[in-house]
Amino acid sequence: MPYLGLIYLVVLVAALIDIITTDDAAVRGLPKFGWVLLVVMIPLVGALLWLAIGRPAADELPRRQHSGAASEFPEYDRPGRYIPADREADREFLQQLCDRAEQQRQAARDQRRATDRSDDTGRTSPS
């Protein structure tokens, strides 16, 4: 059983990271600080208690609703994407991203055309 210590350490670190990265409002049972103290003071028991009763349940996590209709910005519509509090500000931000991406594509096309033209004029025809 030489790997028991390593498994113990992985469970402890995983529980601490999970506690720290979990949203304060989603933590169950104790406040986050209480869970961190419990895991530090009683490592294995605290980590197992966190995993069993402290973590938010999967059905409590916010999820993006998919209506089946095409999104206005499908390239940014990904599972797990942040759900905005202000939908109008999010729409404006995504529109700015789309506009900037299109400007960059256009600049790349223009540069490619300019490069192609300079290559064509720089070549000499064989005599």
mmCIF file of C-alpha atoms in Angstrom:
data_model
loop_
_atom_site.group_PDB
_atom_site.id
_atom_site.type_symbol
_atom_site.label_atom_id
_atom_site.label_comp_id
_atom_site.label_asym_id
_atom_site.label_seq_id
_atom_site.Cartn_x
_atom_site.Cartn_y
_atom_site.Cartn_z
ATOM 1 C CA MET A 1 0.000 0.000 0.000
ATOM 2 C CA PRO A 2 2.747 2.514 -0.867
ATOM 3 C CA TYR A 3 0.276 4.749 -2.742
ATOM 4 C CA LEU A 4 -2.128 5.255 0.177
ATOM 5 C CA GLY A 5 -0.367 8.460 1.234
ATOM 6 C CA LEU A 6 -0.512 9.795 -2.322
ATOM 7 C CA ILE A 7 -4.229 9.015 -2.610
ATOM 8 C CA TYR A 8 -4.810 10.707 0.768
ATOM 9 C CA LEU A 9 -2.958 13.832 -0.424
ATOM 10 C CA VAL A 10 -4.841 13.942 -3.737
ATOM 11 C CA VAL A 11 -8.229 13.718 -1.972
ATOM 12 C CA LEU A 12 -7.207 16.466 0.460
ATOM 13 C CA VAL A 13 -5.918 18.839 -2.237
ATOM 14 C CA ALA A 14 -8.886 18.143 -4.522
ATOM 15 C CA ALA A 15 -11.336 18.902 -1.703
ATOM 16 C CA LEU A 16 -9.552 22.156 -0.791
ATOM 17 C CA ILE A 17 -9.432 23.314 -4.411
ATOM 18 C CA ASP A 18 -13.091 22.417 -4.872
ATOM 19 C CA ILE A 19 -14.087 24.328 -1.722
ATOM 20 C CA ILE A 20 -12.134 27.414 -2.747
ATOM 21 C CA THR A 21 -13.476 27.496 -6.307
ATOM 22 C CA THR A 22 -17.122 26.831 -5.377
ATOM 23 C CA ASP A 23 -19.437 29.837 -5.328
ATOM 24 C CA ASP A 24 -20.205 31.019 -1.775
ATOM 25 C CA ALA A 25 -23.952 30.876 -2.356
ATOM 26 C CA ALA A 26 -23.834 27.261 -3.538
ATOM 27 C CA VAL A 27 -21.964 25.809 -0.533
ATOM 28 C CA ARG A 28 -24.163 23.681 1.725
ATOM 29 C CA GLY A 29 -23.955 23.097 5.477
ATOM 30 C CA LEU A 30 -21.170 25.457 6.568
ATOM 31 C CA PRO A 31 -19.679 28.637 5.150
ATOM 32 C CA LYS A 32 -16.658 28.118 2.884
ATOM 33 C CA PHE A 33 -14.263 29.206 5.640
ATOM 34 C CA GLY A 34 -15.783 26.582 7.939
ATOM 35 C CA TRP A 35 -15.288 23.867 5.340
ATOM 36 C CA VAL A 36 -11.661 24.895 4.787
ATOM 37 C CA LEU A 37 -11.010 24.782 8.552
ATOM 38 C CA LEU A 38 -12.699 21.395 8.830
ATOM 39 C CA VAL A 39 -10.623 19.939 5.983
ATOM 40 C CA VAL A 40 -7.390 21.387 7.390
ATOM 41 C CA MET A 41 -8.084 20.320 11.012
ATOM 42 C CA ILE A 42 -9.514 16.854 10.263
ATOM 43 C CA PRO A 43 -8.170 16.203 6.746
ATOM 44 C CA LEU A 44 -9.629 12.906 5.571
ATOM 45 C CA VAL A 45 -12.924 13.130 7.457
ATOM 46 C CA GLY A 46 -13.350 16.806 6.478
ATOM 47 C CA ALA A 47 -12.632 16.107 2.814
ATOM 48 C CA LEU A 48 -15.058 13.194 2.723
ATOM 49 C CA LEU A 49 -17.746 15.251 4.500
ATOM 50 C CA TRP A 50 -17.246 18.059 1.975
ATOM 51 C CA LEU A 51 -17.619 15.644 -0.912
ATOM 52 C CA ALA A 52 -20.681 14.011 0.657
ATOM 53 C CA ILE A 53 -22.682 16.938 2.050
ATOM 54 C CA GLY A 54 -20.919 20.261 1.457
ATOM 55 C CA ARG A 55 -20.632 20.370 -2.308
ATOM 56 C CA PRO A 56 -23.465 21.839 -4.309
ATOM 57 C CA ALA A 57 -25.661 19.169 -5.838
ATOM 58 C CA ALA A 58 -25.510 18.841 -9.617
ATOM 59 C CA ASP A 59 -29.126 19.951 -9.931
ATOM 60 C CA GLU A 60 -28.332 23.184 -8.008
ATOM 61 C CA LEU A 61 -25.761 24.412 -10.530
ATOM 62 C CA PRO A 62 -26.960 27.079 -12.979
ATOM 63 C CA ARG A 63 -27.402 25.725 -16.484
ATOM 64 C CA ARG A 64 -27.962 27.416 -19.784
ATOM 65 C CA GLN A 65 -31.372 26.631 -21.159
ATOM 66 C CA HIS A 66 -31.381 25.393 -24.746
ATOM 67 C CA SER A 67 -34.598 26.229 -26.475
ATOM 68 C CA GLY A 68 -33.590 24.437 -29.623
ATOM 69 C CA ALA A 69 -33.757 27.710 -31.555
ATOM 70 C CA ALA A 70 -30.631 29.084 -33.158
ATOM 71 C CA SER A 71 -28.739 31.499 -30.936
ATOM 72 C CA GLU A 72 -27.959 35.001 -32.130
ATOM 73 C CA PHE A 73 -24.251 34.210 -31.564
ATOM 74 C CA PRO A 74 -23.899 30.438 -31.998
ATOM 75 C CA GLU A 75 -20.097 30.571 -32.039
ATOM 76 C CA TYR A 76 -20.175 31.661 -28.369
ATOM 77 C CA ASP A 77 -23.008 29.389 -27.255
ATOM 78 C CA ARG A 78 -21.211 26.615 -25.438
ATOM 79 C CA PRO A 79 -22.324 24.273 -22.640
ATOM 80 C CA GLY A 80 -21.153 25.659 -19.321
ATOM 81 C CA ARG A 81 -20.858 29.197 -20.661
ATOM 82 C CA TYR A 82 -21.355 31.947 -18.100
ATOM 83 C CA ILE A 83 -25.002 32.900 -17.697
ATOM 84 C CA PRO A 84 -25.119 36.706 -17.785
ATOM 85 C CA ALA A 85 -27.024 38.766 -15.249
ATOM 86 C CA ASP A 86 -27.584 41.513 -17.837
ATOM 87 C CA ARG A 87 -28.548 39.877 -21.125
ATOM 88 C CA GLU A 88 -28.471 43.160 -23.067
ATOM 89 C CA ALA A 89 -24.892 43.928 -21.974
ATOM 90 C CA ASP A 90 -23.903 40.367 -22.875
ATOM 91 C CA ARG A 91 -25.519 40.710 -26.313
ATOM 92 C CA GLU A 92 -23.652 43.997 -26.919
ATOM 93 C CA PHE A 93 -20.363 42.420 -25.820
ATOM 94 C CA LEU A 94 -20.838 39.414 -28.101
ATOM 95 C CA GLN A 95 -21.770 41.733 -30.993
ATOM 96 C CA GLN A 96 -18.518 43.653 -30.432
ATOM 97 C CA LEU A 97 -16.598 40.360 -30.506
ATOM 98 C CA CYS A 98 -18.257 39.359 -33.779
ATOM 99 C CA ASP A 99 -17.605 42.778 -35.332
ATOM 100 C CA ARG A 100 -13.954 42.719 -34.299
ATOM 101 C CA ALA A 101 -13.494 39.185 -35.624
ATOM 102 C CA GLU A 102 -15.003 40.225 -38.969
ATOM 103 C CA GLN A 103 -12.688 43.272 -39.129
ATOM 104 C CA GLN A 104 -9.691 41.021 -38.495
ATOM 105 C CA ARG A 105 -10.827 38.572 -41.187
ATOM 106 C CA GLN A 106 -11.258 41.443 -43.659
ATOM 107 C CA ALA A 107 -7.802 42.845 -42.823
ATOM 108 C CA ALA A 108 -6.282 39.379 -43.353
ATOM 109 C CA ARG A 109 -8.049 39.022 -46.724
ATOM 110 C CA ASP A 110 -6.852 42.497 -47.789
ATOM 111 C CA GLN A 111 -3.293 41.683 -46.734
ATOM 112 C CA ARG A 112 -3.415 38.365 -48.595
ATOM 113 C CA ARG A 113 -4.645 40.125 -51.758
ATOM 114 C CA ALA A 114 -1.906 42.757 -51.477
ATOM 115 C CA THR A 115 0.715 40.045 -51.062
ATOM 116 C CA ASP A 116 -0.659 38.113 -54.046
ATOM 117 C CA ARG A 117 -0.605 41.254 -56.215
ATOM 118 C CA SER A 118 2.959 42.104 -55.264
ATOM 119 C CA ASP A 119 4.026 38.526 -56.054
ATOM 120 C CA ASP A 120 2.331 38.736 -59.456
ATOM 121 C CA THR A 121 3.964 42.071 -60.371
ATOM 122 C CA GLY A 122 7.372 41.006 -59.094
ATOM 123 C CA ARG A 123 7.591 37.982 -61.380
ATOM 124 C CA THR A 124 9.117 38.369 -64.801
ATOM 125 C CA SER A 125 7.835 36.414 -67.730
ATOM 126 C CA PRO A 126 10.361 34.128 -69.464
ATOM 127 C CA SER A 127 11.499 35.371 -72.882
#
